[in-house]
mmCIF file of C-alpha atoms in Angstrom:
data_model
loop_
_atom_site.group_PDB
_atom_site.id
_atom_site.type_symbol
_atom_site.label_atom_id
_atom_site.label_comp_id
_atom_site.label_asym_id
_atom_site.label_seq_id
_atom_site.Cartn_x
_atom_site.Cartn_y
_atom_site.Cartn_z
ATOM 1 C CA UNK W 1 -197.700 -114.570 233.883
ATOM 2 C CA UNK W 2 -195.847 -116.846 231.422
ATOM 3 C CA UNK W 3 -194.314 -113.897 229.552
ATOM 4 C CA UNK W 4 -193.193 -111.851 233.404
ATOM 5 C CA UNK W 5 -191.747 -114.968 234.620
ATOM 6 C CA UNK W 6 -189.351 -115.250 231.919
ATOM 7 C CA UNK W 7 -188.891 -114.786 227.880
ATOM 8 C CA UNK W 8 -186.601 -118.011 227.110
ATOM 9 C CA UNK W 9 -188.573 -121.185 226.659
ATOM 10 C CA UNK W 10 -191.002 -121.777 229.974
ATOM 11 C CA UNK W 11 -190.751 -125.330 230.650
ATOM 12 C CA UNK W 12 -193.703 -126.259 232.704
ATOM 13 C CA UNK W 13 -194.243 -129.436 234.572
ATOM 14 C CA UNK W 14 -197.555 -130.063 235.771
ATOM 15 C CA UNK W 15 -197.967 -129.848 239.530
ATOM 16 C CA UNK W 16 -201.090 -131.476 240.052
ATOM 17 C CA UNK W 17 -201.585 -133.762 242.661
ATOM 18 C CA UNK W 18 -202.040 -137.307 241.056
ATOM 19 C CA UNK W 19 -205.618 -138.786 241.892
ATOM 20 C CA UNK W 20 -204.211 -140.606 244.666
ATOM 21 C CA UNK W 21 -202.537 -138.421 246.455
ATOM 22 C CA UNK W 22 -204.315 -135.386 246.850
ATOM 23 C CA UNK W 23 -203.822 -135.226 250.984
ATOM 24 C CA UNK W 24 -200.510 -136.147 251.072
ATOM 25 C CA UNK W 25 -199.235 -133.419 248.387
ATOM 26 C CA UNK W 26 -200.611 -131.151 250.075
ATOM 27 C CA UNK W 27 -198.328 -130.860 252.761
ATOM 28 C CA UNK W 28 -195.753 -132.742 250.490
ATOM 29 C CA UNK W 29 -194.842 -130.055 248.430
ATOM 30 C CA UNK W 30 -192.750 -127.439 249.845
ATOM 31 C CA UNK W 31 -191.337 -124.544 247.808
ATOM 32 C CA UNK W 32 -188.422 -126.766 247.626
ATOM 33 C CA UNK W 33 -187.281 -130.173 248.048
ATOM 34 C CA UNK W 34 -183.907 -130.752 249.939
ATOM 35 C CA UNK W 35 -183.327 -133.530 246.772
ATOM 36 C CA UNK W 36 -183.797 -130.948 243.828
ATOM 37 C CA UNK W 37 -181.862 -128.313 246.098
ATOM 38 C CA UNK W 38 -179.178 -130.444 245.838
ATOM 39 C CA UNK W 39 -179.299 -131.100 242.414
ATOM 40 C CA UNK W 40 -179.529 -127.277 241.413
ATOM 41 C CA UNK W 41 -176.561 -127.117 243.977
ATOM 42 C CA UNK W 42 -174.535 -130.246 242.231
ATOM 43 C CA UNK W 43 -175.315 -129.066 238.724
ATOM 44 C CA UNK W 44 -174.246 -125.643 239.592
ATOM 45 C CA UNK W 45 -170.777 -126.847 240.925
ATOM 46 C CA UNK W 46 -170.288 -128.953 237.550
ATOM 47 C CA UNK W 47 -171.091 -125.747 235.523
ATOM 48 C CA UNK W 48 -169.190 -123.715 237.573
ATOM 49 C CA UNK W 49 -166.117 -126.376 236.763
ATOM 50 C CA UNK W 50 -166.707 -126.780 233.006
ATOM 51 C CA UNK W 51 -166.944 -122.922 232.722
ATOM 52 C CA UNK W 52 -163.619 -122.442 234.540
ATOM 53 C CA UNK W 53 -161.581 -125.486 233.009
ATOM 54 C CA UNK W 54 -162.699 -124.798 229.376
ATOM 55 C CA UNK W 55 -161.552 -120.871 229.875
ATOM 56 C CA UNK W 56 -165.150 -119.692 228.687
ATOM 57 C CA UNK W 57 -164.879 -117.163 231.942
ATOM 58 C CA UNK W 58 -161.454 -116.003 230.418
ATOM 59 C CA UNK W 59 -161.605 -112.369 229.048
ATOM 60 C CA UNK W 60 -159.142 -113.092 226.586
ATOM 61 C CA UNK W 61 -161.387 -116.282 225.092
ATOM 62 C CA UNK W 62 -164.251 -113.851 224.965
ATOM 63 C CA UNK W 63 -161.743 -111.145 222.866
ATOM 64 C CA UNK W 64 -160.497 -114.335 220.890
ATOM 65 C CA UNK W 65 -164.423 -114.952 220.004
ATOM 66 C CA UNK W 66 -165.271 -111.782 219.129
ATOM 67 C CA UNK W 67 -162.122 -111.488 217.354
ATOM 68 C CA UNK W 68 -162.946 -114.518 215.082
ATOM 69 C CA UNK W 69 -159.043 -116.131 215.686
ATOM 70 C CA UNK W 70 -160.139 -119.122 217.244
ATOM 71 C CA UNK W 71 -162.692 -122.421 216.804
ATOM 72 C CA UNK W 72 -162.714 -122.598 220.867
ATOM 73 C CA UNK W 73 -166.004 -120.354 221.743
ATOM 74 C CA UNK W 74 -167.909 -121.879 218.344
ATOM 75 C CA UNK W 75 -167.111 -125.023 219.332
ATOM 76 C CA UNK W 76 -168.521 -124.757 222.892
ATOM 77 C CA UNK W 77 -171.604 -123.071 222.387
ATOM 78 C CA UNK W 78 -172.370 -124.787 218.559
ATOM 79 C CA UNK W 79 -171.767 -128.277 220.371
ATOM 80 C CA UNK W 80 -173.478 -127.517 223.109
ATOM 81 C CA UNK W 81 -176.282 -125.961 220.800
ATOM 82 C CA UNK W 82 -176.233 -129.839 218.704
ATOM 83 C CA UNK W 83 -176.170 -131.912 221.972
ATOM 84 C CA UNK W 84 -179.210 -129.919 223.664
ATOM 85 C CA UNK W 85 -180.708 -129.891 220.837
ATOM 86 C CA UNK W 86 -180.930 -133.227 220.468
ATOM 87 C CA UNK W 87 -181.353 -134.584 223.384
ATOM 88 C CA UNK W 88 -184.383 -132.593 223.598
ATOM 89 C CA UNK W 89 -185.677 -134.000 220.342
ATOM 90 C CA UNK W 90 -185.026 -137.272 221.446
ATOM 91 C CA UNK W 91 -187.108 -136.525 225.012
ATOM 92 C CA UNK W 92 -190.114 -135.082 223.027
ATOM 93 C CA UNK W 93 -189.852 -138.287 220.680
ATOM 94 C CA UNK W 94 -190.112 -140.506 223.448
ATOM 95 C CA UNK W 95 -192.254 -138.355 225.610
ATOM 96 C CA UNK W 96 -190.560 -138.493 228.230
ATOM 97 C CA UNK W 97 -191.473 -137.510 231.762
ATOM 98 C CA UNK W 98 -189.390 -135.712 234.466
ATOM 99 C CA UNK W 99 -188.111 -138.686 237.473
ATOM 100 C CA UNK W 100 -191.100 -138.058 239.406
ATOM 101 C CA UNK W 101 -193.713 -138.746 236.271
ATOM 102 C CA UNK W 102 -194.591 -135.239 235.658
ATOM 103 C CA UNK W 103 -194.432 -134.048 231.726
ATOM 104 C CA UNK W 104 -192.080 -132.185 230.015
ATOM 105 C CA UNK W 105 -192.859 -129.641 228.205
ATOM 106 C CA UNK W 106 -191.573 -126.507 226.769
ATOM 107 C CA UNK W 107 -193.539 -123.346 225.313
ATOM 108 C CA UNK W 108 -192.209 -121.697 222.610
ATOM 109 C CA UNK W 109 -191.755 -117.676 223.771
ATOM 110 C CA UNK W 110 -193.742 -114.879 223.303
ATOM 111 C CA UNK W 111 -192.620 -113.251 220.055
ATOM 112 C CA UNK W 112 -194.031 -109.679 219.342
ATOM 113 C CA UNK W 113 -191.795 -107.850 217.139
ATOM 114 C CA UNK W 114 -188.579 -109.044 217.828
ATOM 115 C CA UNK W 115 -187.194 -105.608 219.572
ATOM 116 C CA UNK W 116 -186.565 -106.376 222.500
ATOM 117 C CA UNK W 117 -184.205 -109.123 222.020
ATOM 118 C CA UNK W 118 -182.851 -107.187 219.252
ATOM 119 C CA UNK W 119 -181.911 -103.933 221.621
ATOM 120 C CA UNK W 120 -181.475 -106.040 224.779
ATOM 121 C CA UNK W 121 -179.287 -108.776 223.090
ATOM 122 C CA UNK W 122 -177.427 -105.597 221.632
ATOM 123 C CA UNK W 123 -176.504 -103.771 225.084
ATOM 124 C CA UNK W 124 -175.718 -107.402 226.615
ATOM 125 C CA UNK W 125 -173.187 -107.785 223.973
ATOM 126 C CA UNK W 126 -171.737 -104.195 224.153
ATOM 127 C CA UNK W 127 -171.292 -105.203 227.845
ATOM 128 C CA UNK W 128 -170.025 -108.935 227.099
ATOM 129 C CA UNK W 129 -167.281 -107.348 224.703
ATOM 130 C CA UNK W 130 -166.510 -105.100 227.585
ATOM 131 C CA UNK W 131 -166.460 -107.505 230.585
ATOM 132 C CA UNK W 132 -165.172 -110.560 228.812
ATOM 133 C CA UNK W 133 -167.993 -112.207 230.861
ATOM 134 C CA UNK W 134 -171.691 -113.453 230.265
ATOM 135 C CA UNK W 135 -173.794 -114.245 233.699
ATOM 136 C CA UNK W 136 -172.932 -117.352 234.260
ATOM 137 C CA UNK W 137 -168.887 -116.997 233.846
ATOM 138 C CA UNK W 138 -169.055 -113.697 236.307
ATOM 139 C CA UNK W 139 -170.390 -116.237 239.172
ATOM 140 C CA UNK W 140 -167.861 -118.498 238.406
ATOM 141 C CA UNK W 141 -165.122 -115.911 237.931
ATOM 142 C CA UNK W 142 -165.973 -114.916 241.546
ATOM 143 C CA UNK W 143 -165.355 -118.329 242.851
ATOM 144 C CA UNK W 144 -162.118 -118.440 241.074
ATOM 145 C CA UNK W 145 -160.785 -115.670 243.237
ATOM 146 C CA UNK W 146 -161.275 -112.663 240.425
ATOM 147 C CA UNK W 147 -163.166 -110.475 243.359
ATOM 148 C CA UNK W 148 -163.484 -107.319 241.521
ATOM 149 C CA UNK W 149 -165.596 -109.396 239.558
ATOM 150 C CA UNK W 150 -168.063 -109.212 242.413
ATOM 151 C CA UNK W 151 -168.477 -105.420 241.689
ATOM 152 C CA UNK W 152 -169.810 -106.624 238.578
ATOM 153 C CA UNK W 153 -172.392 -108.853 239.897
ATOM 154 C CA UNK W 154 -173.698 -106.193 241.705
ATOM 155 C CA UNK W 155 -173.863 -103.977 239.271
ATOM 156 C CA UNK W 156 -175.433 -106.730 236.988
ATOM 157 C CA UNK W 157 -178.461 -107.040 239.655
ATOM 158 C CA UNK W 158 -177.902 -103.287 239.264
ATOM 159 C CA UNK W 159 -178.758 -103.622 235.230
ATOM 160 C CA UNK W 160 -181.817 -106.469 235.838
ATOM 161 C CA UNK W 161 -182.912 -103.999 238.462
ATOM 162 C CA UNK W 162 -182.815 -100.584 236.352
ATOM 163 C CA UNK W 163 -184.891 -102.733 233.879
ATOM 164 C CA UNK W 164 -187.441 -103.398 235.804
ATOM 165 C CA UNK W 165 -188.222 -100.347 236.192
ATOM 166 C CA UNK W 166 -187.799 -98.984 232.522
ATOM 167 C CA UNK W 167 -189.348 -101.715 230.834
ATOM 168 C CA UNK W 168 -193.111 -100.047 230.516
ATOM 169 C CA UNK W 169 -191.321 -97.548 228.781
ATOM 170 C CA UNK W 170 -188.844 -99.556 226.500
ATOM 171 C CA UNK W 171 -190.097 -100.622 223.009
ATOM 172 C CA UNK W 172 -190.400 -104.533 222.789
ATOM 173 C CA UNK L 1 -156.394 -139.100 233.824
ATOM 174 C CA UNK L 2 -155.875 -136.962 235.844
ATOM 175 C CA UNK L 3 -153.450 -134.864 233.350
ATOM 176 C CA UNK L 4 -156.184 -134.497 231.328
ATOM 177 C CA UNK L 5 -158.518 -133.312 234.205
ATOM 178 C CA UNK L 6 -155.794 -130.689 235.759
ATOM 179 C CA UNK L 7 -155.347 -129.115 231.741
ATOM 180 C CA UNK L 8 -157.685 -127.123 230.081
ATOM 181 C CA UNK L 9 -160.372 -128.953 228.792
ATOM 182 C CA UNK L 10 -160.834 -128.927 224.583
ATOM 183 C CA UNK L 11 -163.933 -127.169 223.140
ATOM 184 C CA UNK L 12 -165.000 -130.872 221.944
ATOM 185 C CA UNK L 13 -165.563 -131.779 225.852
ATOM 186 C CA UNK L 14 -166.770 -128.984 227.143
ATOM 187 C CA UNK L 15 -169.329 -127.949 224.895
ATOM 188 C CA UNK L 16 -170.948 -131.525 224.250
ATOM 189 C CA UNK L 17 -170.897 -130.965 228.426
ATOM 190 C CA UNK L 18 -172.416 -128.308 228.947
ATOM 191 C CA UNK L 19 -175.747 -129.396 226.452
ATOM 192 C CA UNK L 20 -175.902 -131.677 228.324
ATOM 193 C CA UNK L 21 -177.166 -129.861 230.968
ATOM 194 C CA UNK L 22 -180.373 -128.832 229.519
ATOM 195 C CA UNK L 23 -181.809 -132.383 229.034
ATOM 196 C CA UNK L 24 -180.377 -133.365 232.680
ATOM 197 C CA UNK L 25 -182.124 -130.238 234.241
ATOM 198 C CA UNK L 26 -185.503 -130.930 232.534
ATOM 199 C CA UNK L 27 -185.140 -134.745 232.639
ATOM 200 C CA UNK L 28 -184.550 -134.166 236.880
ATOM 201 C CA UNK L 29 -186.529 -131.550 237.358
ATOM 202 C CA UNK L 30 -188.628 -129.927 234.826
ATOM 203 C CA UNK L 31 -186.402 -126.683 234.496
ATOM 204 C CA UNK L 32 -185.396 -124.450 231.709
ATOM 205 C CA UNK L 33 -181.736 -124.018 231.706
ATOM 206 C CA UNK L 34 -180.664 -120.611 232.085
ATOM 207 C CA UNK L 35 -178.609 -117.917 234.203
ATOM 208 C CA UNK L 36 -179.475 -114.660 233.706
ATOM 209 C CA UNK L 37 -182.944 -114.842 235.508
ATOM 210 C CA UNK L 38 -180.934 -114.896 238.907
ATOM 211 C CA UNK L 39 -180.475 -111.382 238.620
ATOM 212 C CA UNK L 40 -184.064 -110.511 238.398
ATOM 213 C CA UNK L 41 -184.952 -112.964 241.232
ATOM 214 C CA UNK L 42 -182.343 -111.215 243.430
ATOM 215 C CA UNK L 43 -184.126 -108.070 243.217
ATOM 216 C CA UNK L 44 -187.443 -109.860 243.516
ATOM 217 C CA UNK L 45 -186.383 -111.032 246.512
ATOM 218 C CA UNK L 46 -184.677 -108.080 248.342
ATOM 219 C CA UNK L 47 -185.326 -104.472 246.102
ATOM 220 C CA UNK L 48 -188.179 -104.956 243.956
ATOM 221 C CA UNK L 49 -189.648 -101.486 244.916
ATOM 222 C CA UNK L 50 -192.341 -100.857 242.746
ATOM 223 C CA UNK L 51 -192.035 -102.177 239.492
ATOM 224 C CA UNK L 52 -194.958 -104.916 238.277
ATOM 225 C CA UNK L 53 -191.690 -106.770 236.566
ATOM 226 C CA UNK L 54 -190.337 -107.850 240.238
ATOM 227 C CA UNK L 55 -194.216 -108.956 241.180
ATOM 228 C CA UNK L 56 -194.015 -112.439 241.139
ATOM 229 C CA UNK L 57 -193.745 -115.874 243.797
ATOM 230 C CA UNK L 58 -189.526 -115.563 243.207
ATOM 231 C CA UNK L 59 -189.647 -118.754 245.915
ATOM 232 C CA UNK L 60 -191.594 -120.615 243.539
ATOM 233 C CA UNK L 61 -190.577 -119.691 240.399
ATOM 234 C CA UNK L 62 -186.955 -118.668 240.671
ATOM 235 C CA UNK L 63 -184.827 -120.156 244.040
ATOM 236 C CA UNK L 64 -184.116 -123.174 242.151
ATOM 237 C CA UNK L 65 -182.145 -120.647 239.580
ATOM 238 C CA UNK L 66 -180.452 -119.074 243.051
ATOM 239 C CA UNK L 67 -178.925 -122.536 244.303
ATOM 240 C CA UNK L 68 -177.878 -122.614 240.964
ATOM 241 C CA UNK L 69 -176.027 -119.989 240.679
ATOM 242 C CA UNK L 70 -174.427 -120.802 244.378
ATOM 243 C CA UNK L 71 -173.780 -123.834 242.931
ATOM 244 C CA UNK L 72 -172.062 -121.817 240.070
ATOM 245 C CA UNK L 73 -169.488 -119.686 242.633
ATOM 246 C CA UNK L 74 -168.803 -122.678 244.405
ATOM 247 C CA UNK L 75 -167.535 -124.749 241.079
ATOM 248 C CA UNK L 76 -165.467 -121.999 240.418
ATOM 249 C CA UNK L 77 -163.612 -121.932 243.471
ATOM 250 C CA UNK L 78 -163.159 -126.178 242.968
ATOM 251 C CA UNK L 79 -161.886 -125.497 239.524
ATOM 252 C CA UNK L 80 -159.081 -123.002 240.728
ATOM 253 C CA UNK L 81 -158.471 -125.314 244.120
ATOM 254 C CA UNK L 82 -158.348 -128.367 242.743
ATOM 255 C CA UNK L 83 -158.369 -128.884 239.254
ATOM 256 C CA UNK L 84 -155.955 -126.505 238.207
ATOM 257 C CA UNK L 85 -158.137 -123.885 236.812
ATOM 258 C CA UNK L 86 -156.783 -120.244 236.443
ATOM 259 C CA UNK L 87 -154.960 -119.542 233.875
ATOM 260 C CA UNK L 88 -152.544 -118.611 231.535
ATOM 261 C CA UNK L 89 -155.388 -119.796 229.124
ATOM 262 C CA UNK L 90 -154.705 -121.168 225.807
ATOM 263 C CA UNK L 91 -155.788 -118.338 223.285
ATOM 264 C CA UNK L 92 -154.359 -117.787 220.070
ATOM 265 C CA UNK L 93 -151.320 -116.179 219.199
ATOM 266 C CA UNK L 94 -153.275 -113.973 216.852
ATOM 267 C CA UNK L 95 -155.845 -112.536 220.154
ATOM 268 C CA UNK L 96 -152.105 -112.179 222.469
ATOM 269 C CA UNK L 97 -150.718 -109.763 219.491
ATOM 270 C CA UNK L 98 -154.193 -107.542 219.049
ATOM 271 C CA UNK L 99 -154.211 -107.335 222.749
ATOM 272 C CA UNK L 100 -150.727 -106.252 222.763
ATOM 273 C CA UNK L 101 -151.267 -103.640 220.479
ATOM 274 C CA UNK L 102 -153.618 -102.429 222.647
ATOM 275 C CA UNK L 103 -151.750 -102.174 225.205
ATOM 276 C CA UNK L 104 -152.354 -105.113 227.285
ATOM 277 C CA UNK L 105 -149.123 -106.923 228.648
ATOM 278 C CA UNK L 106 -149.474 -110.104 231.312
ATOM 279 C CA UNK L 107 -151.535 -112.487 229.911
ATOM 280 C CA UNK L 108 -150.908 -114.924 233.210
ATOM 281 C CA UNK L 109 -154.530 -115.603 234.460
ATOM 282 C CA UNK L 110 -157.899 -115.548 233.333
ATOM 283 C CA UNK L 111 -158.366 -112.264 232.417
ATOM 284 C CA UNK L 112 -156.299 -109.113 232.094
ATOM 285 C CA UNK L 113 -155.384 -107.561 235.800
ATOM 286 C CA UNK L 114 -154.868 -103.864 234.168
ATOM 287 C CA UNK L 115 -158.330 -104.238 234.165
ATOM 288 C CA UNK L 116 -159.547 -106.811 236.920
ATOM 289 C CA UNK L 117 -157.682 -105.484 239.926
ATOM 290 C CA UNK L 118 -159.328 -103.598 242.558
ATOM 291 C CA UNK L 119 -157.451 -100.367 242.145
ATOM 292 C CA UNK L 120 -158.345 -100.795 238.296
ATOM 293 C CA UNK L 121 -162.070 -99.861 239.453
ATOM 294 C CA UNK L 122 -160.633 -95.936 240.237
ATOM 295 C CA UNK L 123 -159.426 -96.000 236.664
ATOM 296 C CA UNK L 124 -161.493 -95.595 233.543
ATOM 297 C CA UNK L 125 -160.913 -98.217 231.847
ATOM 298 C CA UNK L 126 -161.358 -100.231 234.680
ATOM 299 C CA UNK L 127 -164.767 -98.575 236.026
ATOM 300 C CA UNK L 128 -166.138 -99.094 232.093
ATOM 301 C CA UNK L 129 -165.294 -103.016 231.654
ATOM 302 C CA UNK L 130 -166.318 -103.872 235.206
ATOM 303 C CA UNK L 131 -168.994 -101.486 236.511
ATOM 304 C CA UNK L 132 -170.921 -100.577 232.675
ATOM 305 C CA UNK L 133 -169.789 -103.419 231.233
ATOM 306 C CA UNK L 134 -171.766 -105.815 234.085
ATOM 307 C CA UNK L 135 -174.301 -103.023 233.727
ATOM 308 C CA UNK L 136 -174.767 -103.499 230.459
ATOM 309 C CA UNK L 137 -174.844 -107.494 231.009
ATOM 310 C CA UNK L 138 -177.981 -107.384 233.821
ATOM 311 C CA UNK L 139 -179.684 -104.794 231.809
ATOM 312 C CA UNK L 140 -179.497 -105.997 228.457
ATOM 313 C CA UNK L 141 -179.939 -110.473 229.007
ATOM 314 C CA UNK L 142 -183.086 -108.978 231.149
ATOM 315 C CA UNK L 143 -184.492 -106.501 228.165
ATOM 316 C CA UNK L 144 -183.816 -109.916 225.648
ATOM 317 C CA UNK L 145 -184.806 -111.767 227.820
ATOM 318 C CA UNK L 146 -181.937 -114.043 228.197
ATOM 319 C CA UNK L 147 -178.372 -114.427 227.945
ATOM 320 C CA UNK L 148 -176.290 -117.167 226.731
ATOM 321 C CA UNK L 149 -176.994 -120.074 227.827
ATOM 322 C CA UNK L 150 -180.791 -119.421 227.836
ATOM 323 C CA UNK L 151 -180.836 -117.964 224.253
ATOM 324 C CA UNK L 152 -177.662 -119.476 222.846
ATOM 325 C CA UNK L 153 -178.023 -122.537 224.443
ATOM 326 C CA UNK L 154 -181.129 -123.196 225.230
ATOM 327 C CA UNK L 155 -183.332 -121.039 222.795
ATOM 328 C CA UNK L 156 -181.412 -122.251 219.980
ATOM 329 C CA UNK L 157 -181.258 -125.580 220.719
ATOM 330 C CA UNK L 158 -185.145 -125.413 220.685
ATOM 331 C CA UNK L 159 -185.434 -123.730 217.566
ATOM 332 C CA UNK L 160 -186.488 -120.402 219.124
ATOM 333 C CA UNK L 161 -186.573 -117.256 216.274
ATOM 334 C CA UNK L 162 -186.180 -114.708 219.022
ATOM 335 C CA UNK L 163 -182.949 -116.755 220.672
ATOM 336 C CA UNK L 164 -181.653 -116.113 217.147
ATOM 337 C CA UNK L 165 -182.833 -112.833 216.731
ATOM 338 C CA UNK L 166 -180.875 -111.992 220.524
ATOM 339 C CA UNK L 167 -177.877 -113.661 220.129
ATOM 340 C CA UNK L 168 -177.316 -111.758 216.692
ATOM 341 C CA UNK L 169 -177.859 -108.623 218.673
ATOM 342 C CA UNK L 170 -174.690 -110.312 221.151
ATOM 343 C CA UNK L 171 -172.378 -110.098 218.281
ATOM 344 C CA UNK L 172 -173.327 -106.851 217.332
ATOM 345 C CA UNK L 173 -172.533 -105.357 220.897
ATOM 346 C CA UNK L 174 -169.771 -107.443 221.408
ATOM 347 C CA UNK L 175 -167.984 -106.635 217.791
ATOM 348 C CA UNK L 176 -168.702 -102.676 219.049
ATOM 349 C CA UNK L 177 -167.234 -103.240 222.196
ATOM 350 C CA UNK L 178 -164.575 -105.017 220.503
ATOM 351 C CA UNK L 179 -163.550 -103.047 217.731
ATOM 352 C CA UNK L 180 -165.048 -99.675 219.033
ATOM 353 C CA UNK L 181 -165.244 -99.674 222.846
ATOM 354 C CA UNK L 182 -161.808 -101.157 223.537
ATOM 355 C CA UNK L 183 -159.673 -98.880 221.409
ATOM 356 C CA UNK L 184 -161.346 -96.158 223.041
ATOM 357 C CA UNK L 185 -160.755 -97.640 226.491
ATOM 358 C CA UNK L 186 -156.914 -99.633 226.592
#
């Protein structure tokens, strides 16, 4: 289950009940909570923002990347890289707890030989180079009024979709 | 202040930014940050036909990553409306000439309309960087089993071999695409 539900690092917070409140979680724990909707919802917007404002949905950043002519695209995803990083090792340090007192934890991924992420991180890149666009900037590029982008999405789901399907036969 | 909001922002705010969001989203709520899994809980939760890879609770384990990505379209359209987002970026002078030499000539917006308008779709070039190249995107963050920020980001972040092992397979696409594909293409 851990390995279908995702490959990059499953971070699982416990969702039993605590001893005391075994009756009322039971009906108090919808699929989703209109508080953590709206905090997917905010952090979505800010990401959405940062995306846009520091040009990583810009084509021509991505070609500027690739192209090696610029510090912009290092500098984004190394700091970002440091800053996660640490903060993480700072939460495990202090094991800390999510705001409602459930653990933090995160499992390292299943690692067989390495091929999958080899081949599949290949093909995303041939189609990064190609798009100018990773998932998250072809939401946002959407939102900033680039529609044909939207053909994209779809063909994206398209992509997730067609894997699926393939992946008993793929080597991983 | 608000100069500085309505420019483009520098690598050295953004980036810090944006790792931030991994503590934030696990400190909140216990989630992995990530992107690319909203495509395989969209077909989860409309065309999963028969494949065992689309059998899963995608209320429970993925609508959190759906509001998130609403979230996502929704900060775009801010960015452009209110903050000044859009364009002409800030790329080097180096990037403008190689894309000139290809062929490319308004460098205005975001990205390049010979490419991103709707009518581009009928033409090759067009079809390939839009409708293979997003192709290639869904297909190939799924088969890795993440994409940028859930590898790059995230995976590295936490040390991950196979994050490393996927986003070296990013550059080699992307310096194919790059060096190979686009020659082909513009």
């Amino acid at each position: 289950m851990l390995y279908s539900v995702d490959q990059f690092p499953t971070v699982m917070a416990s969702t039993k009940p605590s001893r005391t409140s075994t009756a009322r979680s039971a009906e108090a724990r919808p699929a989703l909570r209109l508080a953590d909707a709206l905090i997917y919802l905010g952090m979505g917007i800010l990401f959405g923002i940062i995306l846009v404002k520091s040009e990583v949905v810009s084509w021509f950043r991505i070609q500027e990347m690739f192209r090696f002519q610029a510090i912009h695209m290092y500098g984004i995803i190394g700091s970002a890289v440091v800053v996660a990083g640490a903060s993480v090792a700072l939460l495990r340090r202090m094991g800390a707890t999510t705001i409602r007192g459930e653990p933090i934890s995160i499992s390292d991924k299943p690692f067989d030989r390495g091929l999958n992420q080899l081949a599949g991180g290949t093909v995303f890149g041939l189609g990064w180079g190609l798009l100018g666009a990773c998932p998250g900037p072809i939401y946002a590029l959407v939102g900033a009024g680039i529609t044909p982008v939207a053909v994209a999405l779809l063909s994206a789901m398209a992509g997730a979709w067609a894997y699926g399907h393939l992946k008993p036969y793929l080597p991983h | 202040m608000s100069d500085l909001l309505l420019s483009s922002w520098p690598w050295y705010v953004a980036g810090p930014l944006i790792g931030l969001f991994v503590p934030l989203l696990l400190v909140l709520t216990g989630k992995a940050f990530g992107v690319s899994s909203s495509l395989k809980h969209t077909c989860a939760a409309t065309v999963p036909g028969t494949a065992d890879y689309f059998d899963y609770d995608w209320k429970a384990d993925g609508l959190w990553n759906l509001i998130f990505v609403v979230g996502l379209l929704l900060g775009g359209v801010l960015a452009v409306q209110f903050l000044g987002g859009g364009g002409p970026t800030g790329m080097s002078a180096a990037t403008k000439a190689d894309l000139q030499a290809l062929g490319l000539t308004d460098f205005s917006g975001l990205v390049p309309p010979e490419l991103f308008r709707w009518s581009s779709l009928a033409t090759v070039p067009g079809f390939v960087a839009i409708v293979i190249g997003g192709f290639l995107v869904g297909f190939g963050a799924r088969y890795a089993g993440g994409c940028t920020s859930g590898h790059a980001i995230t995976g590295l972040a936490t040390f991950q071999w196979p994050s490393l092992i996927a986003v070296i397979g990013f550059f080699i696409g992307g310096l194919v695409a790059t060096y190979v594909g686009l020659p082909l293409l513009l």
